[in-house]
Coordinates of C-alpha atoms in Angstrom, one line a residue:
Chain A
M1 CA 6.4 51.5 2.2
I2 CA 8.6 49.8 -0.8
T3 CA 8.6 51.3 -4.1
Q4 CA 7.6 49.0 -7.0
L5 CA 9.0 51.2 -9.8
P6 CA 12.4 50.0 -11.3
G7 CA 15.1 52.2 -11.8
F8 CA 17.4 52.5 -14.6
A9 CA 17.1 49.7 -17.4
N10 CA 20.9 49.4 -17.7
P11 CA 22.3 51.0 -14.4
V12 CA 25.7 51.0 -15.9
H13 CA 25.3 53.0 -19.3
D14 CA 22.0 55.0 -18.2
A15 CA 23.9 56.4 -15.2
Q16 CA 27.0 57.2 -17.6
R17 CA 24.6 58.9 -20.1
T18 CA 22.9 61.3 -17.7
F19 CA 26.4 61.9 -15.8
R20 CA 27.5 63.0 -19.5
A21 CA 24.3 65.1 -19.6
L22 CA 24.6 66.6 -16.2
L23 CA 28.4 67.4 -17.3
D24 CA 28.0 68.9 -20.3
A25 CA 25.0 71.4 -18.6
L26 CA 27.3 72.5 -16.1
A27 CA 30.1 72.7 -18.4
R28 CA 28.1 74.4 -21.5
P29 CA 25.4 76.6 -19.1
G30 CA 22.3 77.2 -21.1
L31 CA 22.4 74.3 -23.3
I32 CA 19.6 71.8 -23.0
Q33 CA 21.0 68.2 -22.6
T34 CA 18.8 65.1 -22.6
T35 CA 18.9 62.3 -20.0
A36 CA 18.7 58.5 -20.2
H37 CA 15.1 57.4 -19.6
V38 CA 13.5 56.1 -16.6
A39 CA 10.1 55.7 -15.6
P40 CA 10.0 58.0 -12.1
P41 CA 7.3 57.9 -9.5
D42 CA 4.4 60.5 -9.4
G43 CA 5.7 63.9 -8.9
L44 CA 9.6 63.5 -9.8
A45 CA 10.3 64.7 -13.6
P46 CA 11.9 61.7 -15.5
S47 CA 15.5 63.7 -15.8
C48 CA 15.4 64.6 -12.5
A49 CA 14.9 61.0 -11.3
A50 CA 17.9 60.2 -13.7
A51 CA 20.1 62.6 -12.0
A52 CA 19.3 61.3 -8.7
L53 CA 19.9 57.9 -9.5
T54 CA 23.2 59.0 -11.1
L55 CA 24.4 61.3 -8.4
L56 CA 22.9 59.8 -5.3
D57 CA 24.2 57.2 -3.0
L58 CA 24.6 55.9 0.6
E59 CA 27.2 58.7 0.9
T60 CA 25.1 61.5 0.2
T61 CA 22.7 63.8 2.4
V62 CA 19.5 64.8 0.6
W63 CA 16.8 67.7 1.3
L64 CA 13.6 66.7 -0.2
Q65 CA 11.1 69.2 -0.5
P66 CA 8.5 68.2 1.8
S67 CA 5.9 68.6 -1.0
F68 CA 7.2 65.4 -2.8
S69 CA 5.2 62.4 -2.2
E70 CA 5.7 59.2 -0.2
D71 CA 6.0 57.1 -3.4
A72 CA 8.9 59.6 -4.7
R73 CA 10.9 59.5 -1.1
A74 CA 10.5 55.5 -1.1
W75 CA 11.8 55.3 -4.6
L76 CA 14.8 57.2 -3.9
L77 CA 15.7 55.6 -0.9
F78 CA 15.2 52.0 -2.5
H79 CA 17.1 53.0 -5.5
T80 CA 19.8 55.2 -4.2
G81 CA 20.3 54.6 -0.4
C82 CA 20.9 58.1 0.2
R83 CA 19.9 59.8 3.6
F84 CA 17.4 62.4 3.7
T85 CA 17.8 65.2 6.0
I86 CA 15.3 68.5 7.3
D87 CA 18.1 70.9 7.5
P88 CA 18.6 72.4 4.0
Q89 CA 22.5 73.6 5.5
T90 CA 23.3 70.3 5.9
A91 CA 22.4 68.4 2.4
D92 CA 24.6 67.7 -0.4
F93 CA 21.7 67.7 -2.9
A94 CA 18.7 69.5 -2.6
L95 CA 15.6 68.0 -4.9
I96 CA 13.0 70.9 -5.4
Q97 CA 9.6 70.4 -6.8
D98 CA 8.0 73.7 -6.5
L99 CA 10.4 77.0 -6.3
A100 CA 7.8 79.3 -5.2
T101 CA 7.0 77.2 -2.2
A102 CA 11.0 76.5 -1.6
P103 CA 13.3 78.2 0.9
S104 CA 15.6 81.0 -0.6
L105 CA 18.8 80.1 -2.0
F106 CA 20.8 81.3 0.9
A107 CA 19.0 78.6 3.3
F108 CA 21.3 76.3 1.7
S109 CA 25.2 75.5 2.1
H110 CA 27.3 77.5 0.0
G111 CA 30.5 75.8 1.2
T112 CA 33.4 77.3 3.2
A113 CA 36.4 79.4 2.1
E114 CA 38.5 76.6 2.1
Y115 CA 36.2 73.8 0.5
P116 CA 33.7 75.8 -1.3
E117 CA 33.0 72.3 -2.8
A118 CA 31.1 71.5 0.1
S119 CA 28.0 73.3 -0.9
T120 CA 24.4 72.2 -2.1
S121 CA 23.8 71.0 -5.2
L122 CA 20.2 72.1 -6.2
L123 CA 18.1 69.9 -8.4
I124 CA 15.3 71.8 -9.6
Q125 CA 12.0 70.6 -11.3
L126 CA 10.2 73.1 -13.6
P127 CA 7.1 72.6 -15.6
D128 CA 9.8 73.7 -18.9
L129 CA 13.0 75.0 -19.5
E130 CA 11.9 77.7 -22.2
N131 CA 9.2 80.1 -22.8
G132 CA 10.2 82.3 -19.5
E133 CA 11.5 85.9 -19.2
A134 CA 14.9 86.2 -21.5
V135 CA 18.0 86.2 -19.1
M136 CA 21.5 87.0 -20.7
L137 CA 24.5 85.1 -18.8
Q138 CA 28.1 85.0 -18.9
G139 CA 30.6 83.1 -17.3
P140 CA 33.2 80.1 -17.9
G141 CA 31.5 77.5 -20.5
I142 CA 29.8 80.2 -22.2
K143 CA 31.3 81.6 -25.4
D144 CA 30.4 85.3 -25.4
S145 CA 27.0 85.6 -23.4
I146 CA 23.8 83.3 -24.2
C147 CA 20.2 84.0 -23.6
I148 CA 17.8 81.5 -21.9
T149 CA 14.5 81.7 -21.0
L150 CA 13.7 79.2 -18.1
P151 CA 10.3 80.1 -16.8
L152 CA 12.0 81.8 -13.4
T153 CA 10.7 84.8 -11.6
V154 CA 12.8 88.2 -11.3
N155 CA 13.1 87.7 -7.5
Y156 CA 15.0 84.2 -8.1
W157 CA 17.2 85.8 -10.6
Q158 CA 17.8 88.6 -8.0
Q159 CA 18.9 85.4 -5.4
W160 CA 21.0 83.9 -8.0
Q161 CA 22.6 87.2 -8.7
A162 CA 23.4 87.8 -5.4
M163 CA 24.3 84.1 -5.1
T164 CA 27.0 84.5 -7.5
E165 CA 28.8 87.5 -6.0
G166 CA 30.0 85.2 -3.2
Y167 CA 32.1 83.1 -5.7
P168 CA 33.8 80.8 -4.8
L169 CA 31.3 80.3 -2.3
G170 CA 27.7 79.1 -4.0
L171 CA 25.5 76.8 -5.5
D172 CA 25.4 74.8 -8.7
A173 CA 22.0 73.9 -10.1
W174 CA 20.1 71.8 -12.2
Y175 CA 16.7 72.6 -13.9
F176 CA 14.6 69.5 -15.2
A177 CA 11.7 69.4 -17.1
G178 CA 10.7 66.2 -19.0
D179 CA 13.6 64.1 -20.1
R180 CA 15.4 67.2 -20.3
V181 CA 18.0 69.4 -18.1
L182 CA 20.0 72.9 -18.2
G183 CA 22.6 73.5 -16.0
L184 CA 24.0 76.6 -14.1
P185 CA 27.2 76.6 -12.1
R186 CA 27.6 79.0 -9.8
T187 CA 30.2 81.0 -12.4
A188 CA 26.8 81.9 -14.4
R189 CA 26.3 85.6 -13.9
V190 CA 23.2 87.3 -15.0
Q191 CA 23.8 90.4 -17.0
G192 CA 21.5 93.4 -16.6
S193 CA 20.7 95.7 -13.7
E194 CA 17.3 94.6 -12.9
F195 CA 18.6 92.0 -11.1
K196 CA 21.1 93.7 -8.8
V197 CA 19.8 93.9 -5.3
Q198 CA 21.3 95.2 -1.9
S199 CA 21.2 91.7 0.3
F200 CA 19.6 88.8 0.8
Q201 CA 18.6 87.1 4.2
S202 CA 18.0 83.4 4.8
Chain B
M1 CA 29.8 50.7 -32.5
T2 CA 31.1 48.4 -29.2
S3 CA 33.2 45.5 -29.9
P4 CA 31.5 42.4 -28.0
T5 CA 34.4 41.2 -26.5
T6 CA 35.1 43.5 -23.6
E7 CA 36.7 41.7 -20.5
P8 CA 34.4 39.5 -18.8
G9 CA 34.5 39.9 -15.0
F10 CA 34.9 43.6 -14.9
N11 CA 32.6 46.2 -14.9
F12 CA 32.2 48.6 -18.0
A13 CA 35.3 50.8 -17.7
Y14 CA 36.8 48.6 -14.9
L15 CA 35.7 51.3 -11.8
D16 CA 32.6 50.1 -9.8
E17 CA 29.7 52.1 -9.8
Q18 CA 29.9 53.4 -6.4
T19 CA 33.4 54.7 -7.2
K20 CA 32.3 56.1 -10.6
R21 CA 29.5 58.3 -8.8
S22 CA 32.3 59.6 -6.1
I23 CA 34.5 60.8 -8.7
R24 CA 31.7 61.9 -11.1
R25 CA 30.4 64.4 -8.2
A26 CA 33.9 65.5 -8.0
L27 CA 33.9 66.4 -11.4
L28 CA 30.9 68.2 -11.2
K29 CA 32.1 70.5 -8.4
A30 CA 35.4 70.8 -10.2
V31 CA 33.9 72.3 -13.4
A32 CA 31.7 74.4 -11.3
L33 CA 34.4 75.8 -9.3
P34 CA 37.2 76.4 -12.2
G35 CA 40.7 75.6 -11.3
H36 CA 40.0 74.5 -7.6
Q37 CA 41.2 71.2 -6.7
I38 CA 38.7 68.8 -5.2
P39 CA 39.9 65.9 -2.9
F40 CA 38.5 62.6 -4.1
S41 CA 38.7 59.1 -2.8
S42 CA 41.6 57.7 -5.5
R43 CA 41.2 53.8 -6.0
E44 CA 44.3 51.7 -6.8
M45 CA 44.4 50.8 -10.3
P46 CA 46.2 48.1 -12.1
M47 CA 49.0 50.3 -12.5
S48 CA 51.4 52.2 -10.6
Y49 CA 51.2 55.9 -9.6
G50 CA 53.1 58.0 -12.1
W51 CA 51.5 56.0 -15.1
G52 CA 48.6 58.3 -15.3
T53 CA 46.0 56.4 -12.3
G54 CA 44.5 59.9 -12.0
G55 CA 43.8 60.4 -15.6
I56 CA 42.6 56.9 -16.1
Q57 CA 40.0 57.2 -13.0
V58 CA 39.0 60.3 -14.5
T59 CA 38.4 58.9 -17.9
A60 CA 36.7 55.7 -16.6
S61 CA 34.1 57.7 -14.8
V62 CA 33.4 59.8 -17.9
I63 CA 33.5 57.1 -21.0
G64 CA 30.5 55.9 -22.5
Q65 CA 29.8 53.4 -25.3
D66 CA 29.8 55.9 -28.1
D67 CA 33.1 57.6 -27.0
T68 CA 36.2 57.2 -29.2
L69 CA 39.5 57.2 -27.1
K70 CA 42.5 58.9 -28.1
V71 CA 45.7 58.6 -25.6
I72 CA 48.8 60.2 -25.8
D73 CA 52.0 60.3 -23.7
Q74 CA 54.1 63.3 -24.5
G75 CA 52.3 64.0 -27.9
A76 CA 52.9 60.8 -29.2
D77 CA 50.3 57.9 -29.8
D78 CA 53.0 55.2 -30.0
T79 CA 54.6 55.2 -26.9
T80 CA 54.1 52.6 -23.5
N81 CA 52.1 54.3 -21.4
A82 CA 49.6 55.4 -24.5
V83 CA 49.7 52.0 -25.9
N84 CA 48.8 50.1 -22.6
I85 CA 46.2 52.7 -21.3
R86 CA 44.6 52.5 -24.7
R87 CA 44.5 49.0 -24.8
F88 CA 43.2 49.0 -21.4
F89 CA 40.4 50.8 -22.0
K90 CA 39.6 49.1 -25.1
K91 CA 39.7 45.7 -23.1
V92 CA 37.2 47.2 -20.5
C93 CA 34.9 49.1 -22.5
G94 CA 35.4 48.0 -25.7
V95 CA 35.3 51.5 -27.2
E96 CA 36.6 52.8 -30.5
T97 CA 40.1 54.1 -30.5
T98 CA 41.8 56.5 -32.8
E99 CA 45.0 58.3 -33.1
R100 CA 43.5 61.0 -35.0
T101 CA 42.8 64.4 -33.0
E102 CA 39.6 65.4 -34.8
E103 CA 38.4 61.9 -34.8
A104 CA 38.3 61.3 -31.0
T105 CA 35.5 62.6 -28.4
L106 CA 37.6 61.9 -25.4
I107 CA 41.5 62.4 -25.3
Q108 CA 43.5 61.3 -22.1
T109 CA 47.2 63.0 -22.5
R110 CA 50.2 63.0 -20.3
H111 CA 51.8 66.3 -21.1
R112 CA 50.9 67.7 -24.2
I113 CA 47.9 69.5 -25.6
P114 CA 47.5 68.2 -29.3
E115 CA 48.9 70.5 -32.1
T116 CA 45.1 70.2 -34.2
P117 CA 42.8 72.6 -32.4
L118 CA 40.2 71.2 -30.1
T119 CA 36.6 71.8 -30.9
E120 CA 33.4 71.7 -29.0
G121 CA 32.3 68.4 -27.2
Q122 CA 35.7 67.1 -27.0
V123 CA 36.9 66.1 -23.4
M124 CA 40.6 66.1 -22.6
V125 CA 41.9 64.6 -19.8
Y126 CA 45.2 65.4 -18.0
Q127 CA 47.1 62.5 -15.9
V128 CA 48.5 65.1 -13.2
P129 CA 51.7 64.2 -10.8
M130 CA 51.6 67.2 -8.5
P131 CA 48.3 69.1 -8.6
E132 CA 49.2 71.9 -5.9
P133 CA 51.1 74.6 -7.6
L134 CA 52.0 75.9 -3.9
Y135 CA 53.5 72.7 -3.2
F136 CA 57.4 73.9 -3.7
I137 CA 56.5 77.2 -1.8
E138 CA 54.4 75.8 1.0
P139 CA 54.3 72.1 1.5
S140 CA 51.5 71.9 4.2
R141 CA 48.0 71.3 2.6
T142 CA 46.4 73.1 5.2
K143 CA 48.5 76.3 4.7
A144 CA 48.2 75.9 1.1
N145 CA 44.4 75.6 1.1
K146 CA 44.4 78.8 3.3
M147 CA 46.8 80.6 0.8
H148 CA 44.1 79.6 -2.0
A149 CA 40.9 81.0 -0.3
L150 CA 42.5 84.1 0.5
E151 CA 43.9 84.3 -2.7
E152 CA 47.1 84.7 -1.5
Y153 CA 49.3 84.2 -4.4
G154 CA 52.2 87.1 -4.1
P155 CA 54.6 84.1 -2.9
M156 CA 54.3 82.4 -6.3
Y157 CA 54.9 85.9 -8.3
V158 CA 58.4 86.0 -5.8
R159 CA 59.2 82.7 -7.2
L160 CA 59.0 83.9 -10.5
Y161 CA 60.7 87.2 -9.7
E162 CA 63.8 85.2 -8.4
D163 CA 64.1 83.5 -11.8
V164 CA 64.5 86.7 -13.3
T165 CA 66.9 88.1 -10.7
R166 CA 68.9 85.2 -11.4
F167 CA 68.7 83.8 -15.1
G168 CA 67.2 87.4 -16.7
R169 CA 63.9 85.4 -17.6
I170 CA 61.4 83.1 -16.1
A171 CA 62.8 80.0 -16.3
L172 CA 60.1 77.5 -15.9
S173 CA 59.8 75.4 -19.0
Y174 CA 56.8 73.1 -17.8
D175 CA 53.6 73.3 -15.2
Y176 CA 54.1 76.9 -15.5
P177 CA 51.4 78.5 -13.1
V178 CA 48.2 79.9 -14.6
I179 CA 45.3 81.9 -13.3
V180 CA 42.2 80.3 -14.0
G181 CA 38.8 82.4 -14.3
D182 CA 40.4 85.0 -12.6
R183 CA 40.5 83.3 -9.3
Y184 CA 42.3 80.3 -8.9
L185 CA 46.6 79.7 -9.2
M186 CA 46.4 76.0 -11.0
N187 CA 49.3 73.9 -12.2
P188 CA 48.3 72.9 -15.7
S189 CA 50.0 69.5 -15.0
P190 CA 53.3 69.3 -16.9
I191 CA 52.3 70.4 -20.4
P192 CA 55.1 72.6 -21.6
R193 CA 55.2 76.5 -21.4
F194 CA 54.4 76.2 -25.2
D195 CA 50.8 74.7 -24.8
N196 CA 49.7 77.3 -22.0
P197 CA 48.1 79.4 -24.8
K198 CA 46.2 76.5 -25.6
L199 CA 44.4 76.0 -22.5
H200 CA 42.8 79.9 -22.8
M201 CA 39.2 80.1 -24.3
N202 CA 39.7 76.6 -25.3
P203 CA 36.1 75.1 -27.1
A204 CA 37.0 71.5 -25.3
L205 CA 36.3 70.8 -21.3
Q206 CA 39.5 69.7 -19.7
L207 CA 39.6 67.3 -16.9
F208 CA 42.6 66.9 -14.5
G209 CA 43.2 63.8 -12.6
A210 CA 45.8 63.4 -9.9
G211 CA 45.8 59.8 -8.1
R212 CA 48.4 59.7 -5.8
E213 CA 47.6 63.6 -4.5
K214 CA 44.2 62.4 -4.8
R215 CA 42.9 66.0 -6.2
I216 CA 40.4 66.4 -9.5
Y217 CA 40.0 69.9 -11.1
A218 CA 38.9 71.3 -14.3
V219 CA 38.7 74.2 -17.0
P220 CA 35.6 74.4 -18.8
P221 CA 35.4 75.3 -22.2
Y222 CA 35.8 79.2 -22.7
T223 CA 37.4 79.6 -19.5
K224 CA 39.8 82.5 -19.1
V225 CA 43.2 80.9 -18.3
K226 CA 46.3 83.4 -17.6
S227 CA 49.8 82.5 -17.6
L228 CA 51.7 84.7 -14.7
D229 CA 54.1 86.9 -15.6
F230 CA 55.1 90.4 -15.3
E231 CA 54.8 94.0 -17.5
D232 CA 58.2 94.1 -18.2
Y233 CA 58.8 90.1 -18.7
P234 CA 55.5 89.1 -20.5
F235 CA 54.8 85.6 -20.9
Q236 CA 56.5 83.9 -23.8
V237 CA 56.5 80.4 -25.6
E238 CA 59.3 78.6 -26.6
H239 CA 60.7 78.7 -30.1
W240 CA 62.9 76.9 -32.3
A241 CA 65.3 77.7 -34.8
Q242 CA 64.7 74.9 -37.5
P243 CA 61.5 73.6 -38.7
C244 CA 60.3 69.9 -37.7
E245 CA 62.7 67.4 -40.0
F246 CA 59.7 65.3 -40.9
C247 CA 56.7 67.3 -42.1
G248 CA 58.4 70.8 -41.9
A249 CA 56.1 72.1 -39.4
T250 CA 57.1 75.6 -37.9
N251 CA 54.5 76.1 -35.6
S252 CA 54.6 73.3 -33.5
Y253 CA 56.2 71.7 -30.2
L254 CA 59.8 69.9 -31.1
D255 CA 61.4 67.1 -29.4
E256 CA 65.1 66.8 -30.0
V257 CA 66.0 63.2 -30.9
V258 CA 69.5 62.0 -30.7
I259 CA 70.1 59.6 -34.0
D260 CA 73.2 57.9 -34.0
D261 CA 76.4 57.4 -31.5
A262 CA 78.6 60.4 -33.2
G263 CA 75.8 62.9 -31.1
Q264 CA 74.1 63.6 -34.5
R265 CA 70.4 65.0 -33.6
M266 CA 67.0 65.9 -35.5
W267 CA 64.4 67.8 -34.6
I268 CA 60.7 66.4 -35.0
C269 CA 57.2 67.1 -33.9
S270 CA 56.0 66.0 -30.5
D271 CA 52.8 65.3 -31.8
T272 CA 53.1 62.3 -33.8
D273 CA 49.5 62.4 -35.4
Y274 CA 49.8 66.2 -36.5
C275 CA 53.2 65.1 -37.9
N276 CA 51.9 62.3 -39.8
Q277 CA 48.7 64.1 -41.0
R278 CA 51.0 66.8 -42.3
Q279 CA 53.4 64.0 -44.1
A280 CA 50.5 62.6 -46.0
A281 CA 49.3 65.9 -47.0
Q282 CA 52.7 66.4 -48.3
P283 CA 54.0 63.4 -50.4
E284 CA 57.2 65.3 -51.5
A285 CA 58.1 65.7 -47.9
K286 CA 60.8 63.2 -46.2
L287 CA 58.2 60.9 -46.1
N288 CA 60.6 58.4 -44.9
A289 CA 62.8 60.1 -43.3
W290 CA 63.3 57.2 -40.7
E291 CA 64.6 55.2 -43.5
N292 CA 66.9 57.5 -44.5
L293 CA 68.4 57.8 -41.2

């Protein structure tokens, strides 16, 4: 099946604008950025689709959550030429539509001690980037601390906290809703004792 | 804002989109791992290694139509390297350029951090000749990688200690090693030791590109950057006995310039933009110092 939907209206400048949004999102964790516009297929958020067009190409391996539509897969394949995998450990990028049914953070590759950059980057779609439980973050890119209200569960934040303790190994994530994006690098540590847990299994 | 006269036959910002994507992916990982070097597939650029090919590739991958670019070489906006790189990006991007630090959104630099404090939203791009701080201790990349993985930075302290025993002080004047985010040992490109404190908790995003060595690394805004030292030999920056002879600044990095064949010399700010702005603000200062020579 071949997609009928176009990619960026202006591939060069839209990709640049989206890259800067993704870069700023990661360099200033917790601050919401806006991506370039793209009309995505069903199931892909516009900002997530823009990020996919900006980051993916034939050199990247992508784990696509199985719940994504065939339309979305065909659109990604046509516009980026990326390779798909069913093994989250081998993915450079993971596209997640529904966190509740996604594998735990420990199912993805956290890189190796010498090459911590060989980890999976998560592209996570959420219904909204605000109006969830408030969580306090600290780390590089954050002046003192920042309070964010992503609609995520305590269980997720516990996993995130456990993951950041493995630094420099770990995962970097972008959260998408509408045309907006918020980034959390592996250096963004959650503050608060309720997120401390013993250990996690994949 | 963009000039309509970008060079025909070239992609915006010279590099092809595939190359930009691979560099962008490396930059994103670099930001997530402050101070850690990420390998990237450095391309041949229309200039030789050593002229800033790493910095140019990073700038080309980051720059957009709305950016205002400043390029400095040892603090100066008007030296060959700075002028050529600025002209190159004007040609292939049609972007606005400036010499004023506060107007720039993107600053490519060879070996200085501007004296004017950087602000949130600005991006610094450093041209790096040798990204590996352990190279002169451990020439093997494989072994150096392992040392970074194990956070085995003792030999670097030994190297500094040898300076103390031989010279009575740590004698490194540039490329003074730092620890970024309490984890990675990093070469801050050959900026003078004087600029090291500016790396620490800087509001701007700092990106480093080494073209020949094919490495990219980064220091995100508001990140801890600590210059290595000892309790009894704390890190110190350079000081000068005299102020800048153009603008009278006592807090800037000074260059020594030989001004005649009788060996006379003068000391002036290395940051030309900073010096010019200070001179403009005080008309009674030696505004036309060059003409008085």
